[in-house]
CSV table of N, CA, C and O in Angstrom, one decimal:
chain,number,residue,atom,x,y,z
W,823,MET,N,6.0,-3.1,-18.5
W,823,MET,CA,6.7,-4.3,-18.1
W,823,MET,C,5.8,-5.5,-18.6
W,823,MET,O,4.6,-5.5,-18.4
W,824,SER,N,6.5,-6.5,-19.1
W,824,SER,CA,5.8,-7.7,-19.6
W,824,SER,C,5.4,-8.6,-18.4
W,824,SER,O,6.0,-8.5,-17.3
W,825,LEU,N,4.5,-9.5,-18.7
W,825,LEU,CA,4.0,-10.4,-17.6
W,825,LEU,C,5.1,-11.3,-17.2
W,825,LEU,O,5.3,-11.6,-16.0
W,826,SER,N,5.9,-11.8,-18.1
W,826,SER,CA,7.0,-12.7,-17.8
W,826,SER,C,8.1,-12.0,-16.9
W,826,SER,O,8.6,-12.5,-15.9
W,827,ALA,N,8.4,-10.7,-17.2
W,827,ALA,CA,9.3,-9.9,-16.4
W,827,ALA,C,8.8,-9.7,-15.0
W,827,ALA,O,9.5,-9.8,-14.0
W,828,ALA,N,7.5,-9.4,-14.9
W,828,ALA,CA,6.8,-9.2,-13.6
W,828,ALA,C,6.9,-10.5,-12.8
W,828,ALA,O,7.1,-10.4,-11.6
W,829,THR,N,6.7,-11.6,-13.5
W,829,THR,CA,6.7,-12.9,-12.8
W,829,THR,C,8.1,-13.2,-12.3
W,829,THR,O,8.3,-13.6,-11.1
W,830,LEU,N,9.1,-12.9,-13.1
W,830,LEU,CA,10.5,-13.2,-12.7
W,830,LEU,C,10.9,-12.2,-11.6
W,830,LEU,O,11.6,-12.7,-10.6
W,831,LEU,N,10.5,-11.0,-11.6
W,831,LEU,CA,10.8,-10.0,-10.6
W,831,LEU,C,10.2,-10.4,-9.3
W,831,LEU,O,10.8,-10.4,-8.2
W,832,SER,N,8.9,-10.8,-9.3
W,832,SER,CA,8.3,-11.2,-8.0
W,832,SER,C,8.9,-12.5,-7.5
W,832,SER,O,9.0,-12.6,-6.3
W,833,GLY,N,9.2,-13.4,-8.3
W,833,GLY,CA,9.9,-14.6,-7.9
W,833,GLY,C,11.2,-14.3,-7.3
W,833,GLY,O,11.6,-14.9,-6.3
W,834,LEU,N,12.0,-13.4,-7.9
W,834,LEU,CA,13.3,-13.0,-7.3
W,834,LEU,C,13.1,-12.4,-6.0
W,834,LEU,O,13.9,-12.7,-5.0
W,835,LEU,N,12.1,-11.5,-5.8
W,835,LEU,CA,11.9,-10.8,-4.5
W,835,LEU,C,11.5,-11.9,-3.4
W,835,LEU,O,12.0,-11.8,-2.3
W,836,LEU,N,10.7,-12.8,-3.8
W,836,LEU,CA,10.3,-13.9,-2.8
W,836,LEU,C,11.5,-14.8,-2.5
W,836,LEU,O,11.7,-15.2,-1.3
W,837,ALA,N,12.4,-15.1,-3.5
W,837,ALA,CA,13.6,-15.9,-3.2
W,837,ALA,C,14.5,-15.1,-2.3
W,837,ALA,O,15.1,-15.7,-1.3
W,838,VAL,N,14.7,-13.8,-2.5
W,838,VAL,CA,15.6,-13.0,-1.6
W,838,VAL,C,15.1,-13.0,-0.2
W,838,VAL,O,15.8,-13.1,0.8
W,839,SER,N,13.7,-12.7,-0.1
W,839,SER,CA,13.2,-12.6,1.2
W,839,SER,C,13.2,-14.0,1.9
W,839,SER,O,13.5,-14.1,3.2
W,840,GLY,N,13.0,-15.1,1.2
W,840,GLY,CA,13.2,-16.4,1.8
W,840,GLY,C,14.6,-16.7,2.2
W,840,GLY,O,14.9,-17.3,3.3
W,841,GLY,N,15.6,-16.2,1.4
W,841,GLY,CA,17.0,-16.4,1.8
W,841,GLY,C,17.3,-15.6,3.1
W,841,GLY,O,18.1,-16.1,3.9
W,842,LEU,N,16.8,-14.4,3.2
W,842,LEU,CA,17.0,-13.6,4.4
W,842,LEU,C,16.4,-14.3,5.6
W,842,LEU,O,17.0,-14.3,6.7
W,843,LEU,N,15.3,-15.0,5.5
W,843,LEU,CA,14.7,-15.7,6.6
W,843,LEU,C,15.5,-17.0,6.9
W,843,LEU,O,15.6,-17.3,8.1
W,844,LEU,N,16.1,-17.6,5.9
W,844,LEU,CA,16.9,-18.8,6.2
W,844,LEU,C,18.2,-18.4,6.8
W,844,LEU,O,18.8,-19.2,7.5
W,845,TRP,N,18.7,-17.2,6.6
W,845,TRP,CA,20.0,-16.7,7.1
W,845,TRP,C,19.9,-16.6,8.6
W,845,TRP,O,20.9,-16.9,9.3
W,846,ASN,N,18.7,-16.4,9.2
W,846,ASN,CA,18.5,-16.4,10.6
W,846,ASN,C,19.3,-15.4,11.4
W,846,ASN,O,19.9,-15.7,12.4
W,847,ASN,N,19.4,-14.2,10.8
W,847,ASN,CA,20.1,-13.1,11.5
W,847,ASN,C,19.3,-12.5,12.6
W,847,ASN,O,18.1,-12.2,12.3
W,848,PRO,N,19.8,-12.4,13.8
W,848,PRO,CA,19.0,-11.8,14.9
W,848,PRO,C,18.4,-10.4,14.7
W,848,PRO,O,17.3,-10.1,15.1
W,849,ALA,N,19.3,-9.6,14.0
W,849,ALA,CA,18.8,-8.2,13.8
W,849,ALA,C,17.7,-8.2,12.8
W,849,ALA,O,16.7,-7.4,12.9
W,850,PHE,N,17.8,-9.0,11.7
W,850,PHE,CA,16.7,-9.1,10.7
W,850,PHE,C,15.4,-9.7,11.4
W,850,PHE,O,14.3,-9.2,11.1
W,851,ALA,N,15.6,-10.7,12.2
W,851,ALA,CA,14.4,-11.2,12.9
W,851,ALA,C,13.7,-10.2,13.8
W,851,ALA,O,12.5,-10.1,13.8
W,852,ALA,N,14.5,-9.4,14.5
W,852,ALA,CA,13.9,-8.4,15.4
W,852,ALA,C,13.2,-7.3,14.5
W,852,ALA,O,12.1,-6.8,14.9
W,853,ALA,N,13.8,-6.9,13.4
W,853,ALA,CA,13.2,-5.9,12.6
W,853,ALA,C,11.9,-6.5,11.9
W,853,ALA,O,10.9,-5.7,11.8
W,854,LEU,N,11.9,-7.7,11.6
W,854,LEU,CA,10.7,-8.4,11.0
W,854,LEU,C,9.6,-8.5,12.1
W,854,LEU,O,8.4,-8.3,11.7
W,855,ARG,N,9.9,-8.7,13.3
W,855,ARG,CA,8.9,-8.8,14.4
W,855,ARG,C,8.4,-7.4,14.7
W,855,ARG,O,7.2,-7.3,15.0
W,856,ALA,N,9.2,-6.4,14.5
W,856,ALA,CA,8.7,-5.0,14.8
W,856,ALA,C,8.0,-4.4,13.7
W,856,ALA,O,7.3,-3.4,13.8
W,857,PHE,N,8.1,-5.0,12.5
W,857,PHE,CA,7.5,-4.4,11.3
W,857,PHE,C,6.0,-4.1,11.4
W,857,PHE,O,5.6,-3.0,11.0
W,858,PRO,N,5.1,-5.0,11.8
W,858,PRO,CA,3.7,-4.7,11.8
W,858,PRO,C,3.3,-3.5,12.6
W,858,PRO,O,2.3,-2.9,12.3
W,859,ARG,N,4.0,-3.2,13.7
W,859,ARG,CA,3.6,-2.1,14.5
W,859,ARG,C,4.5,-0.9,14.4
W,859,ARG,O,4.5,0.1,15.1
W,860,SER,N,5.4,-0.9,13.4
W,860,SER,CA,6.3,0.2,13.2
W,860,SER,C,5.6,1.4,12.6
W,860,SER,O,5.0,1.4,11.6
W,861,LYS,N,5.8,2.5,13.3
W,861,LYS,CA,5.2,3.8,12.9
W,861,LYS,C,5.8,4.3,11.6
W,861,LYS,O,5.1,4.9,10.8
W,862,THR,N,7.1,4.1,11.5
W,862,THR,CA,7.8,4.6,10.3
W,862,THR,C,7.4,3.8,9.1
W,862,THR,O,7.1,4.4,8.0
W,863,ALA,N,7.3,2.5,9.2
W,863,ALA,CA,6.9,1.7,8.1
W,863,ALA,C,5.5,2.0,7.7
W,863,ALA,O,5.1,2.0,6.5
W,864,ALA,N,4.6,2.2,8.7
W,864,ALA,CA,3.2,2.5,8.5
W,864,ALA,C,3.1,3.9,7.7
W,864,ALA,O,2.3,4.0,6.8
W,865,LEU,N,3.9,4.8,8.1
W,865,LEU,CA,3.8,6.1,7.5
W,865,LEU,C,4.3,6.0,6.0
W,865,LEU,O,3.6,6.6,5.1
W,866,VAL,N,5.3,5.3,5.8
W,866,VAL,CA,5.9,5.2,4.4
W,866,VAL,C,4.9,4.3,3.6
W,866,VAL,O,4.5,4.7,2.5
W,867,LEU,N,4.6,3.1,4.0
W,867,LEU,CA,3.8,2.2,3.2
W,867,LEU,C,2.4,2.6,3.1
W,867,LEU,O,1.8,2.6,1.9
W,868,PHE,N,1.7,2.9,4.2
W,868,PHE,CA,0.3,3.2,4.1
W,868,PHE,C,0.2,4.6,3.5
W,868,PHE,O,-0.8,4.8,2.7
W,869,GLY,N,1.1,5.5,3.8
W,869,GLY,CA,1.0,6.8,3.1
W,869,GLY,C,1.2,6.7,1.6
W,869,GLY,O,0.4,7.4,0.9
W,870,ALA,N,2.1,5.9,1.2
W,870,ALA,CA,2.3,5.7,-0.3
W,870,ALA,C,1.1,5.1,-0.9
W,870,ALA,O,0.6,5.4,-2.0
W,871,GLY,N,0.5,4.0,-0.3
W,871,GLY,CA,-0.6,3.4,-0.8
W,871,GLY,C,-1.8,4.3,-0.8
W,871,GLY,O,-2.6,4.3,-1.8
W,872,ALA,N,-2.1,5.0,0.2
W,872,ALA,CA,-3.2,6.0,0.2
W,872,ALA,C,-3.0,7.1,-0.8
W,872,ALA,O,-4.0,7.4,-1.5
W,873,ALA,N,-1.8,7.6,-1.0
W,873,ALA,CA,-1.6,8.6,-2.0
W,873,ALA,C,-1.8,8.1,-3.4
W,873,ALA,O,-2.4,8.8,-4.2
W,874,TRP,N,-1.3,6.9,-3.7
W,874,TRP,CA,-1.5,6.3,-5.0
W,874,TRP,C,-3.0,6.0,-5.3
W,874,TRP,O,-3.5,6.3,-6.3
W,875,PHE,N,-3.7,5.5,-4.3
W,875,PHE,CA,-5.1,5.2,-4.5
W,875,PHE,C,-5.9,6.5,-4.7
W,875,PHE,O,-6.7,6.6,-5.6
W,876,LEU,N,-5.6,7.6,-3.9
W,876,LEU,CA,-6.3,8.8,-4.1
W,876,LEU,C,-5.9,9.5,-5.4
W,876,LEU,O,-6.8,10.1,-6.0
W,877,TRP,N,-4.7,9.3,-5.9
W,877,TRP,CA,-4.3,9.8,-7.2
W,877,TRP,C,-5.1,9.1,-8.3
W,877,TRP,O,-5.6,9.8,-9.2
W,878,LEU,N,-5.2,7.8,-8.2
W,878,LEU,CA,-6.0,7.1,-9.2
W,878,LEU,C,-7.5,7.4,-9.1
W,878,LEU,O,-8.1,7.6,-10.2
W,879,PHE,N,-8.0,7.6,-7.9
W,879,PHE,CA,-9.4,8.0,-7.8
W,879,PHE,C,-9.6,9.4,-8.4
W,879,PHE,O,-10.6,9.6,-9.0
W,880,TRP,N,-8.7,10.4,-8.1
W,880,TRP,CA,-8.9,11.7,-8.6
W,880,TRP,C,-8.8,11.8,-10.1
W,880,TRP,O,-9.5,12.6,-10.8
W,881,HIS,N,-7.9,10.9,-10.7
W,881,HIS,CA,-7.7,11.0,-12.2
W,881,HIS,C,-8.5,9.9,-12.9
W,881,HIS,O,-8.1,9.4,-13.9
W,882,ALA,N,-9.7,9.5,-12.3
W,882,ALA,CA,-10.5,8.5,-13.0
W,882,ALA,C,-11.1,9.1,-14.3
W,882,ALA,O,-11.2,10.4,-14.5
W,883,ALA,N,-11.5,8.2,-15.2
W,883,ALA,CA,-12.0,8.7,-16.5
W,883,ALA,C,-13.3,9.4,-16.2
W,883,ALA,O,-14.0,9.3,-15.2
W,884,GLU,N,-13.6,10.3,-17.2
W,884,GLU,CA,-14.8,11.1,-17.0
W,884,GLU,C,-16.1,10.3,-16.9
W,884,GLU,O,-17.0,10.6,-16.2
W,885,ALA,N,-16.1,9.1,-17.6
W,885,ALA,CA,-17.2,8.2,-17.5
W,885,ALA,C,-17.4,7.6,-16.1
W,885,ALA,O,-18.5,7.2,-15.7
W,886,ASP,N,-16.3,7.5,-15.3
W,886,ASP,CA,-16.4,6.9,-14.0
W,886,ASP,C,-16.7,8.0,-12.9
W,886,ASP,O,-16.8,7.6,-11.7
W,887,ARG,N,-16.8,9.2,-13.3
W,887,ARG,CA,-17.1,10.3,-12.3
W,887,ARG,C,-18.6,10.4,-12.1
W,887,ARG,O,-19.4,10.0,-12.9
W,888,PHE,N,-19.0,10.9,-10.9
W,888,PHE,CA,-20.4,11.1,-10.6
W,888,PHE,C,-20.5,12.3,-9.8
W,888,PHE,O,-19.6,13.1,-9.5
W,889,SER,N,-21.8,12.7,-9.4
W,889,SER,CA,-22.1,14.0,-8.9
W,889,SER,C,-21.3,14.3,-7.6
W,889,SER,O,-21.0,15.4,-7.3
W,890,PHE,N,-21.1,13.3,-6.7
W,890,PHE,CA,-20.5,13.5,-5.4
W,890,PHE,C,-19.0,13.0,-5.4
W,890,PHE,O,-18.5,12.6,-4.4
W,891,HIS,N,-18.4,13.0,-6.5
W,891,HIS,CA,-17.0,12.5,-6.7
W,891,HIS,C,-16.0,13.3,-5.7
W,891,HIS,O,-15.2,12.7,-5.1
W,892,ASN,N,-16.2,14.6,-5.7
W,892,ASN,CA,-15.3,15.4,-4.8
W,892,ASN,C,-15.5,15.2,-3.4
W,892,ASN,O,-14.6,15.1,-2.6
W,893,LEU,N,-16.8,15.0,-3.0
W,893,LEU,CA,-17.1,14.7,-1.6
W,893,LEU,C,-16.5,13.4,-1.2
W,893,LEU,O,-16.0,13.2,-0.1
W,894,LEU,N,-16.7,12.4,-2.0
W,894,LEU,CA,-16.1,11.0,-1.7
W,894,LEU,C,-14.6,11.1,-1.7
W,894,LEU,O,-14.0,10.4,-0.8
W,895,PHE,N,-14.0,11.9,-2.5
W,895,PHE,CA,-12.5,12.0,-2.4
W,895,PHE,C,-12.1,12.6,-1.0
W,895,PHE,O,-11.2,12.1,-0.4
W,896,VAL,N,-12.8,13.6,-0.6
W,896,VAL,CA,-12.5,14.2,0.8
W,896,VAL,C,-12.7,13.1,1.9
W,896,VAL,O,-11.9,13.0,2.8
W,897,ILE,N,-13.8,12.4,1.8
W,897,ILE,CA,-14.1,11.3,2.8
W,897,ILE,C,-13.0,10.3,2.7
W,897,ILE,O,-12.5,9.8,3.8
W,898,LEU,N,-12.6,9.8,1.6
W,898,LEU,CA,-11.5,8.8,1.5
W,898,LEU,C,-10.2,9.3,2.0
W,898,LEU,O,-9.4,8.6,2.7
W,899,ALA,N,-9.9,10.6,1.7
W,899,ALA,CA,-8.6,11.2,2.2
W,899,ALA,C,-8.7,11.3,3.7
W,899,ALA,O,-7.7,11.0,4.4
W,900,ALA,N,-9.8,11.7,4.3
W,900,ALA,CA,-10.0,11.8,5.7
W,900,ALA,C,-9.9,10.5,6.4
W,900,ALA,O,-9.3,10.3,7.5
W,901,THR,N,-10.4,9.4,5.7
W,901,THR,CA,-10.3,8.1,6.3
W,901,THR,C,-8.8,7.6,6.3
W,901,THR,O,-8.4,7.0,7.3
W,902,ALA,N,-8.1,7.9,5.3
W,902,ALA,CA,-6.7,7.6,5.3
W,902,ALA,C,-5.9,8.3,6.4
W,902,ALA,O,-5.1,7.7,7.1
W,903,VAL,N,-6.2,9.6,6.6
W,903,VAL,CA,-5.5,10.3,7.6
W,903,VAL,C,-5.9,9.9,9.0
W,903,VAL,O,-5.0,9.7,9.9
W,904,LEU,N,-7.2,9.6,9.2
W,904,LEU,CA,-7.7,9.2,10.5
W,904,LEU,C,-7.2,7.8,10.9
W,904,LEU,O,-7.2,7.4,12.0
W,905,SER,N,-6.9,7.0,9.9
W,905,SER,CA,-6.4,5.6,10.1
W,905,SER,C,-5.1,5.6,11.0
W,905,SER,O,-5.0,4.7,11.8
W,906,PHE,N,-4.3,6.6,10.8
W,906,PHE,CA,-3.1,6.7,11.6
W,906,PHE,C,-3.4,6.9,13.1
W,906,PHE,O,-2.7,6.5,13.9
W,907,ARG,N,-4.5,7.6,13.3
W,907,ARG,CA,-4.8,8.0,14.7
W,907,ARG,C,-5.7,6.9,15.4
W,907,ARG,O,-5.5,6.5,16.5
W,908,LEU,N,-6.7,6.4,14.6
W,908,LEU,CA,-7.7,5.5,15.2
W,908,LEU,C,-7.4,4.0,15.1
W,908,LEU,O,-7.8,3.3,16.0
W,909,VAL,N,-6.7,3.6,14.1
W,909,VAL,CA,-6.4,2.1,13.9
W,909,VAL,C,-5.0,1.9,13.5
W,909,VAL,O,-4.7,1.5,12.4
W,910,PRO,N,-4.0,2.3,14.4
W,910,PRO,CA,-2.6,2.2,14.0
W,910,PRO,C,-2.0,0.8,14.0
W,910,PRO,O,-0.9,0.6,13.5
W,911,ASP,N,-2.7,-0.2,14.6
W,911,ASP,CA,-2.2,-1.5,14.6
W,911,ASP,C,-2.1,-2.2,13.2
W,911,ASP,O,-3.1,-2.1,12.5
W,912,PHE,N,-1.0,-2.7,12.9
W,912,PHE,CA,-0.8,-3.4,11.6
W,912,PHE,C,-1.0,-2.5,10.4
W,912,PHE,O,-1.3,-3.0,9.3
W,913,LEU,N,-0.8,-1.2,10.6
W,913,LEU,CA,-1.0,-0.3,9.5
W,913,LEU,C,0.0,-0.5,8.4
W,913,LEU,O,-0.2,-0.3,7.2
W,914,ALA,N,1.3,-0.9,8.8
W,914,ALA,CA,2.3,-1.1,7.8
W,914,ALA,C,2.0,-2.3,7.0
W,914,ALA,O,2.2,-2.3,5.8
W,915,VAL,N,1.4,-3.3,7.6
W,915,VAL,CA,1.0,-4.5,6.8
W,915,VAL,C,-0.2,-4.1,5.8
W,915,VAL,O,-0.2,-4.6,4.7
W,916,ARG,N,-1.1,-3.3,6.3
W,916,ARG,CA,-2.2,-2.9,5.4
W,916,ARG,C,-1.7,-2.1,4.3
W,916,ARG,O,-2.1,-2.2,3.1
W,917,GLY,N,-0.7,-1.2,4.6
W,917,GLY,CA,-0.1,-0.4,3.5
W,917,GLY,C,0.6,-1.2,2.5
W,917,GLY,O,0.6,-1.0,1.3
W,918,ALA,N,1.4,-2.2,3.0
W,918,ALA,CA,2.1,-3.1,2.0
W,918,ALA,C,1.1,-3.9,1.2
W,918,ALA,O,1.3,-4.1,0.0
W,919,ALA,N,0.0,-4.3,1.7
W,919,ALA,CA,-1.1,-5.0,1.0
W,919,ALA,C,-1.7,-4.1,-0.1
W,919,ALA,O,-1.9,-4.5,-1.2
W,920,VAL,N,-2.0,-2.8,0.3
W,920,VAL,CA,-2.5,-1.9,-0.7
W,920,VAL,C,-1.5,-1.7,-1.8
W,920,VAL,O,-1.9,-1.7,-3.0
W,921,LEU,N,-0.3,-1.5,-1.5
W,921,LEU,CA,0.7,-1.3,-2.6
W,921,LEU,C,0.9,-2.5,-3.5
W,921,LEU,O,1.0,-2.4,-4.7
W,922,VAL,N,0.8,-3.7,-2.9
W,922,VAL,CA,0.9,-4.9,-3.7
W,922,VAL,C,-0.3,-5.0,-4.7
W,922,VAL,O,-0.2,-5.4,-5.8
W,923,LEU,N,-1.5,-4.7,-4.1
W,923,LEU,CA,-2.7,-4.8,-4.9
W,923,LEU,C,-2.7,-3.8,-6.1
W,923,LEU,O,-3.1,-4.1,-7.2
W,924,LEU,N,-2.3,-2.6,-5.8
W,924,LEU,CA,-2.3,-1.5,-6.8
W,924,LEU,C,-1.2,-1.8,-7.8
W,924,LEU,O,-1.4,-1.6,-9.0
W,925,ALA,N,-0.1,-2.4,-7.4
W,925,ALA,CA,1.0,-2.8,-8.4
W,925,ALA,C,0.5,-3.9,-9.3
W,925,ALA,O,0.7,-3.9,-10.5
W,926,ALA,N,-0.2,-4.9,-8.6
W,926,ALA,CA,-0.7,-6.0,-9.4
W,926,ALA,C,-1.8,-5.5,-10.4
W,926,ALA,O,-1.8,-6.0,-11.6
W,927,ALA,N,-2.6,-4.6,-10.1
W,927,ALA,CA,-3.6,-4.1,-11.0
W,927,ALA,C,-2.9,-3.3,-12.1
W,927,ALA,O,-3.3,-3.4,-13.3
W,928,HIS,N,-1.9,-2.6,-11.8
W,928,HIS,CA,-1.1,-1.9,-12.8
W,928,HIS,C,-0.4,-2.8,-13.8
W,928,HIS,O,-0.4,-2.6,-15.0
W,929,LEU,N,0.2,-3.9,-13.2
W,929,LEU,CA,0.8,-4.9,-14.1
W,929,LEU,C,-0.1,-5.7,-15.0
W,929,LEU,O,0.2,-6.0,-16.1
W,930,LEU,N,-1.3,-5.9,-14.5
W,930,LEU,CA,-2.3,-6.7,-15.3
W,930,LEU,C,-3.0,-5.8,-16.3
W,930,LEU,O,-3.5,-6.4,-17.3
W,931,ASP,N,-2.9,-4.5,-16.2
W,931,ASP,CA,-3.4,-3.6,-17.3
W,931,ASP,C,-2.5,-3.7,-18.5
W,931,ASP,O,-2.5,-3.9,-19.5
């Protein structure tokens, strides 16, 4: 995807989300208020972000690997799984942030 297409797509997504906020639908407002603490959104967004990050970490170039690469992978995977149990507040927001950052890194490559 070119940088101009990525810019246009993100601008379109922001315009649509702004239009939904201006529409002032009570059901949409309630869903938006419940989003940060939603367990379903946390599972989908944080799970996808953690899986993508772990996939990138596991498939790192040979030059980026080190002697305890496997151990660090297990520690990172355990941290992602334990996040659901130990720090569930705003996990959906954190997952959305991880996905946005990983997508931005992919687009800038």
